[in-house]
Tab-separated table of C-alpha atoms in Angstrom:
chain	number	residue	atom	x	y	z
A	1	MET	CA	-36.428	41.755	-29.598
A	2	MET	CA	-33.847	38.757	-30.460
A	3	ASN	CA	-31.115	40.247	-29.458
A	4	ASN	CA	-32.153	40.724	-25.892
A	5	ASN	CA	-33.256	37.033	-25.988
A	6	MET	CA	-30.021	35.936	-27.180
A	7	ILE	CA	-28.130	38.042	-24.461
A	8	GLN	CA	-30.578	37.241	-21.978
A	9	MET	CA	-30.067	33.882	-23.180
A	10	LEU	CA	-26.437	33.957	-23.284
A	11	MET	CA	-25.576	35.294	-19.599
A	12	GLN	CA	-27.774	32.625	-18.082
A	13	LEU	CA	-25.830	29.857	-19.889
A	14	LYS	CA	-22.666	31.806	-17.952
A	15	GLN	CA	-24.450	32.333	-14.753
A	16	ASN	CA	-25.696	28.638	-14.479
A	17	PRO	CA	-24.476	26.518	-17.281
A	18	MET	CA	-26.703	23.490	-16.114
A	19	GLN	CA	-30.255	24.964	-15.620
A	20	LEU	CA	-30.668	26.008	-18.822
A	21	LEU	CA	-29.212	22.963	-20.711
A	22	SER	CA	-31.487	21.030	-17.955
A	23	LYS	CA	-34.123	23.025	-19.582
A	24	ARG	CA	-33.439	22.674	-22.744
A	25	PHE	CA	-33.042	19.178	-23.041
A	26	ASN	CA	-35.992	18.420	-19.715
A	27	LEU	CA	-34.307	16.469	-17.580
A	28	PRO	CA	-35.234	15.535	-14.087
A	29	GLN	CA	-33.511	18.421	-11.507
A	30	ASN	CA	-30.361	17.725	-10.383
A	31	MET	CA	-29.709	15.499	-12.711
A	32	ASN	CA	-25.990	16.144	-12.481
A	33	ASN	CA	-24.559	12.884	-13.442
A	34	PRO	CA	-23.256	13.295	-17.074
A	35	GLN	CA	-23.626	9.499	-17.387
A	36	GLU	CA	-26.941	9.587	-15.887
A	37	ILE	CA	-27.682	12.765	-18.900
A	38	VAL	CA	-26.840	10.588	-21.115
A	39	GLN	CA	-28.960	7.716	-20.553
A	40	HIS	CA	-31.904	9.890	-20.150
A	41	LEU	CA	-31.837	11.315	-23.474
A	42	LEU	CA	-31.511	8.419	-24.699
A	43	ASN	CA	-34.357	7.211	-22.976
A	44	SER	CA	-36.740	9.794	-23.718
A	45	GLY	CA	-35.759	9.351	-27.740
A	46	GLN	CA	-34.264	12.001	-27.640
A	47	ILE	CA	-30.271	11.016	-29.128
A	48	THR	CA	-30.063	7.521	-31.174
A	49	GLN	CA	-27.764	5.142	-29.820
A	50	GLN	CA	-25.667	5.784	-32.646
A	51	GLN	CA	-25.267	9.251	-31.873
A	52	VAL	CA	-24.078	7.737	-27.824
A	53	ASN	CA	-21.776	5.950	-30.065
A	54	GLN	CA	-19.917	8.203	-31.866
A	55	ALA	CA	-19.521	10.830	-28.809
A	56	MET	CA	-17.782	8.009	-27.160
A	57	GLN	CA	-15.602	7.808	-29.702
A	58	MET	CA	-14.827	10.789	-30.256
A	59	ARG	CA	-14.188	11.754	-26.604
A	60	LYS	CA	-11.711	8.443	-26.630
A	61	MET	CA	-9.306	10.318	-29.099
A	62	PHE	CA	-9.629	13.113	-27.180
A	63	LEU	CA	-8.295	12.103	-24.118
A	64	LYS	CA	-5.898	9.979	-25.756
B	1	MET	CA	-2.264	32.731	-60.493
B	2	ALA	CA	-2.174	34.113	-57.321
B	3	TYR	CA	-4.768	30.877	-55.778
B	4	ILE	CA	-2.668	28.090	-57.848
B	5	ASN	CA	0.399	29.062	-56.558
B	6	ASN	CA	-0.595	29.525	-52.311
B	7	PRO	CA	-0.840	26.657	-51.066
B	8	TYR	CA	-3.092	28.084	-48.398
B	9	LEU	CA	-5.550	28.857	-50.898
B	10	ASN	CA	-4.661	25.517	-52.937
B	11	PRO	CA	-4.591	22.364	-50.544
B	12	TYR	CA	-2.854	20.210	-54.037
B	13	ILE	CA	0.282	22.518	-54.417
B	14	TYR	CA	3.493	20.681	-53.361
B	15	GLY	CA	1.021	17.591	-52.828
B	16	ASN	CA	-0.343	18.107	-50.824
B	17	GLN	CA	-3.812	16.748	-49.767
B	18	PRO	CA	-6.825	18.179	-49.344
B	19	VAL	CA	-7.915	18.542	-45.126
B	20	GLN	CA	-10.234	16.159	-44.224
B	21	ALA	CA	-13.021	16.470	-41.087
B	22	GLN	CA	-12.162	13.759	-39.482
B	23	GLN	CA	-14.934	11.464	-38.859
B	24	PRO	CA	-14.898	9.235	-35.155
B	25	GLN	CA	-14.269	5.313	-36.428
B	26	GLN	CA	-16.460	2.525	-35.619
B	27	GLN	CA	-14.476	-0.523	-35.443
B	28	ASP	CA	-16.505	-3.842	-37.054
B	29	GLY	CA	-19.894	-2.740	-34.589
B	30	PHE	CA	-17.963	-3.192	-31.338
B	31	ILE	CA	-16.721	-0.623	-28.224
B	32	GLY	CA	-14.030	-0.928	-27.339
B	33	VAL	CA	-13.182	-0.809	-23.817
B	34	GLN	CA	-11.015	-0.648	-21.391
B	35	ASN	CA	-12.374	-3.068	-18.582
B	36	GLU	CA	-16.113	-4.793	-17.848
B	37	GLN	CA	-17.052	-2.027	-15.122
B	38	GLU	CA	-16.576	0.734	-17.815
B	39	ALA	CA	-18.853	-1.972	-20.256
B	40	ARG	CA	-21.055	-2.179	-17.075
B	41	ALA	CA	-21.933	1.724	-17.294
B	42	TYR	CA	-22.334	2.177	-20.476
B	43	PRO	CA	-25.509	4.240	-22.115
B	44	VAL	CA	-27.476	2.208	-24.384
B	45	ALA	CA	-30.772	3.369	-25.567
B	46	PRO	CA	-33.656	0.901	-24.520
B	47	GLY	CA	-34.447	-2.348	-27.020
B	48	LYS	CA	-30.828	-1.805	-28.394
B	49	SER	CA	-28.363	-4.588	-27.234
B	50	VAL	CA	-24.614	-3.310	-27.864
B	51	THR	CA	-21.589	-5.705	-28.368
B	52	PHE	CA	-18.290	-4.163	-26.242
B	53	ARG	CA	-14.579	-5.426	-26.794
B	54	ASP	CA	-12.436	-5.482	-23.996
B	55	GLU	CA	-9.247	-4.081	-25.095
B	56	SER	CA	-7.268	-5.284	-21.850
B	57	GLU	CA	-7.733	-8.645	-22.486
B	58	PRO	CA	-7.964	-10.824	-25.775
B	59	TYR	CA	-10.921	-12.925	-26.559
B	60	ARG	CA	-13.198	-11.413	-23.902
B	61	PHE	CA	-16.346	-9.898	-25.557
B	62	TYR	CA	-19.299	-8.183	-23.354
B	63	THR	CA	-22.820	-7.455	-24.412
B	64	LYS	CA	-25.402	-5.260	-22.646
B	65	THR	CA	-29.225	-5.330	-23.299
B	66	MET	CA	-31.554	-2.956	-22.250
B	67	GLY	CA	-34.964	-3.672	-21.577
B	68	ASN	CA	-37.254	-2.317	-24.115
B	69	SER	CA	-38.702	-0.722	-20.358
B	70	PRO	CA	-35.996	1.887	-18.444
B	71	LEU	CA	-37.173	0.386	-15.600
B	72	GLU	CA	-35.627	-2.767	-16.251
B	73	ASN	CA	-32.750	-4.270	-14.975
B	74	PRO	CA	-30.258	-4.657	-18.308
B	75	ILE	CA	-29.064	-7.954	-19.440
B	76	PHE	CA	-25.088	-8.179	-18.506
B	77	GLU	CA	-22.988	-10.759	-20.986
B	78	ARG	CA	-20.060	-12.213	-20.773
B	79	PHE	CA	-18.323	-14.085	-24.042
B	80	ARG	CA	-14.627	-15.515	-25.060
B	81	LEU	CA	-13.543	-15.807	-28.070
B	82	VAL	CA	-13.406	-19.416	-29.401
B	83	LYS	CA	-10.655	-20.695	-32.346
B	84	GLU	CA	-12.180	-24.289	-33.914
B	85	ASP	CA	-9.028	-25.614	-36.386
B	86	SER	CA	-10.717	-27.968	-37.740
B	87	LEU	CA	-14.609	-29.279	-37.213
B	88	SER	CA	-13.578	-31.318	-34.380
B	89	ASN	CA	-10.665	-29.389	-32.780
B	90	VAL	CA	-11.771	-26.769	-30.552
B	91	THR	CA	-8.742	-25.489	-29.119
B	92	GLU	CA	-9.462	-22.912	-26.337
B	93	PRO	CA	-7.500	-19.896	-25.605
B	94	PRO	CA	-5.684	-19.909	-22.980
B	95	LYS	CA	-7.437	-19.025	-19.683
B	96	THR	CA	-5.665	-16.473	-17.821
B	97	GLU	CA	-7.642	-14.740	-15.396
B	98	ASP	CA	-8.593	-18.470	-13.608
B	99	LYS	CA	-5.378	-19.840	-13.026
B	100	PRO	CA	-4.105	-18.858	-10.312
B	101	LYS	CA	-0.804	-17.049	-9.400
B	102	ASP	CA	1.788	-18.888	-8.654
B	103	LEU	CA	2.884	-18.058	-4.825
B	104	ASP	CA	6.768	-18.267	-4.475
B	105	LEU	CA	6.948	-20.966	-1.558
B	106	SER	CA	10.613	-20.473	-0.915
B	107	ILE	CA	9.967	-16.942	1.630
B	108	TYR	CA	7.540	-19.195	4.179
B	109	MET	CA	8.280	-21.775	6.767
B	110	LEU	CA	5.960	-24.640	8.601
B	111	LYS	CA	3.803	-23.506	11.867
B	112	ASP	CA	5.587	-26.665	12.749
B	113	ASP	CA	9.750	-25.741	11.978
B	114	LEU	CA	8.866	-21.908	12.884
B	115	LYS	CA	8.633	-23.126	16.531
B	116	PRO	CA	11.703	-24.630	17.423
B	117	VAL	CA	13.157	-21.307	16.539
B	118	LEU	CA	10.789	-19.555	18.382
B	119	ALA	CA	11.674	-20.769	21.408
B	120	GLN	CA	15.165	-20.123	20.577
B	121	LEU	CA	14.512	-16.607	20.092
B	122	ASN	CA	12.999	-16.401	23.637
B	123	ASN	CA	16.025	-17.194	24.889
B	124	VAL	CA	17.938	-15.050	23.758
B	125	LYS	CA	15.455	-12.584	24.833
B	126	ASN	CA	15.599	-13.907	28.140
B	127	ASP	CA	19.710	-14.007	28.125
B	128	ILE	CA	18.992	-10.139	26.990
B	129	SER	CA	16.834	-8.795	29.900
B	130	PHE	CA	18.797	-10.813	32.678
B	131	LEU	CA	22.100	-9.318	31.094
B	132	LYS	CA	20.354	-5.924	31.684
B	133	ASP	CA	18.918	-6.600	34.823
B	134	LYS	CA	22.637	-7.479	36.040
B	135	ILE	CA	25.141	-4.258	34.536
B	136	LYS	CA	23.049	-1.880	35.664
B	137	LYS	CA	22.808	-3.513	39.080
B	138	LYS	CA	26.658	-2.767	38.950
B	139	VAL	CA	26.612	-0.124	37.710
B	140	VAL	CA	24.247	0.974	40.661
B	141	ARG	CA	27.020	-0.760	43.085
B	142	GLU	CA	29.901	1.258	41.148
B	143	VAL	CA	28.284	4.410	41.542
B	144	SER	CA	26.561	4.342	45.666
B	145	GLU	CA	30.670	3.188	46.445
B	146	TYR	CA	31.581	5.814	44.486
B	147	ASP	CA	29.947	8.306	46.476
B	148	GLU	CA	30.864	6.891	49.068
């Protein structure tokens, strides 16, 4: 039963990743812009400023 | 024994340091940005303030402060670091952005100086079209004479 759910989730993720992520993080529909998404997560308290800062730092290092 | 001598299992062999997970480095609490636009677009949590250091312009800093409500517009401020030599003397960093770039004026002419040059150019144009007409007429005449 558990495996079926996992498989379903994986398939959903493969087909439409944004839909699953929007559901998981309560994102408004049609929110595609990463910056908007991060701001929304901050506003709703799902992530902290420190986490955002760390993520942005890592992204910068990765893109160098 | 195998463990001790195997470099893949024993990271201390040959003086190697064990590999540590790389932690993202927070540089003195300031977030480095390339320009003001990047700072303005940076996500900031409600009720928080973030300070940015402009990596392309020395002495330039920004702060972005979000109000407690996400509906409020953020407050964005620009700062410049000023060096104090002593209590009384304040040395300002060289202003690079406000100074207008010096134009090389040697490639330009004044309008008044240009007028006689334009007049000469017109004369030359008129002479050329006059000569063209003359040549055309001569060619036409010679062709018609040849036909006869």
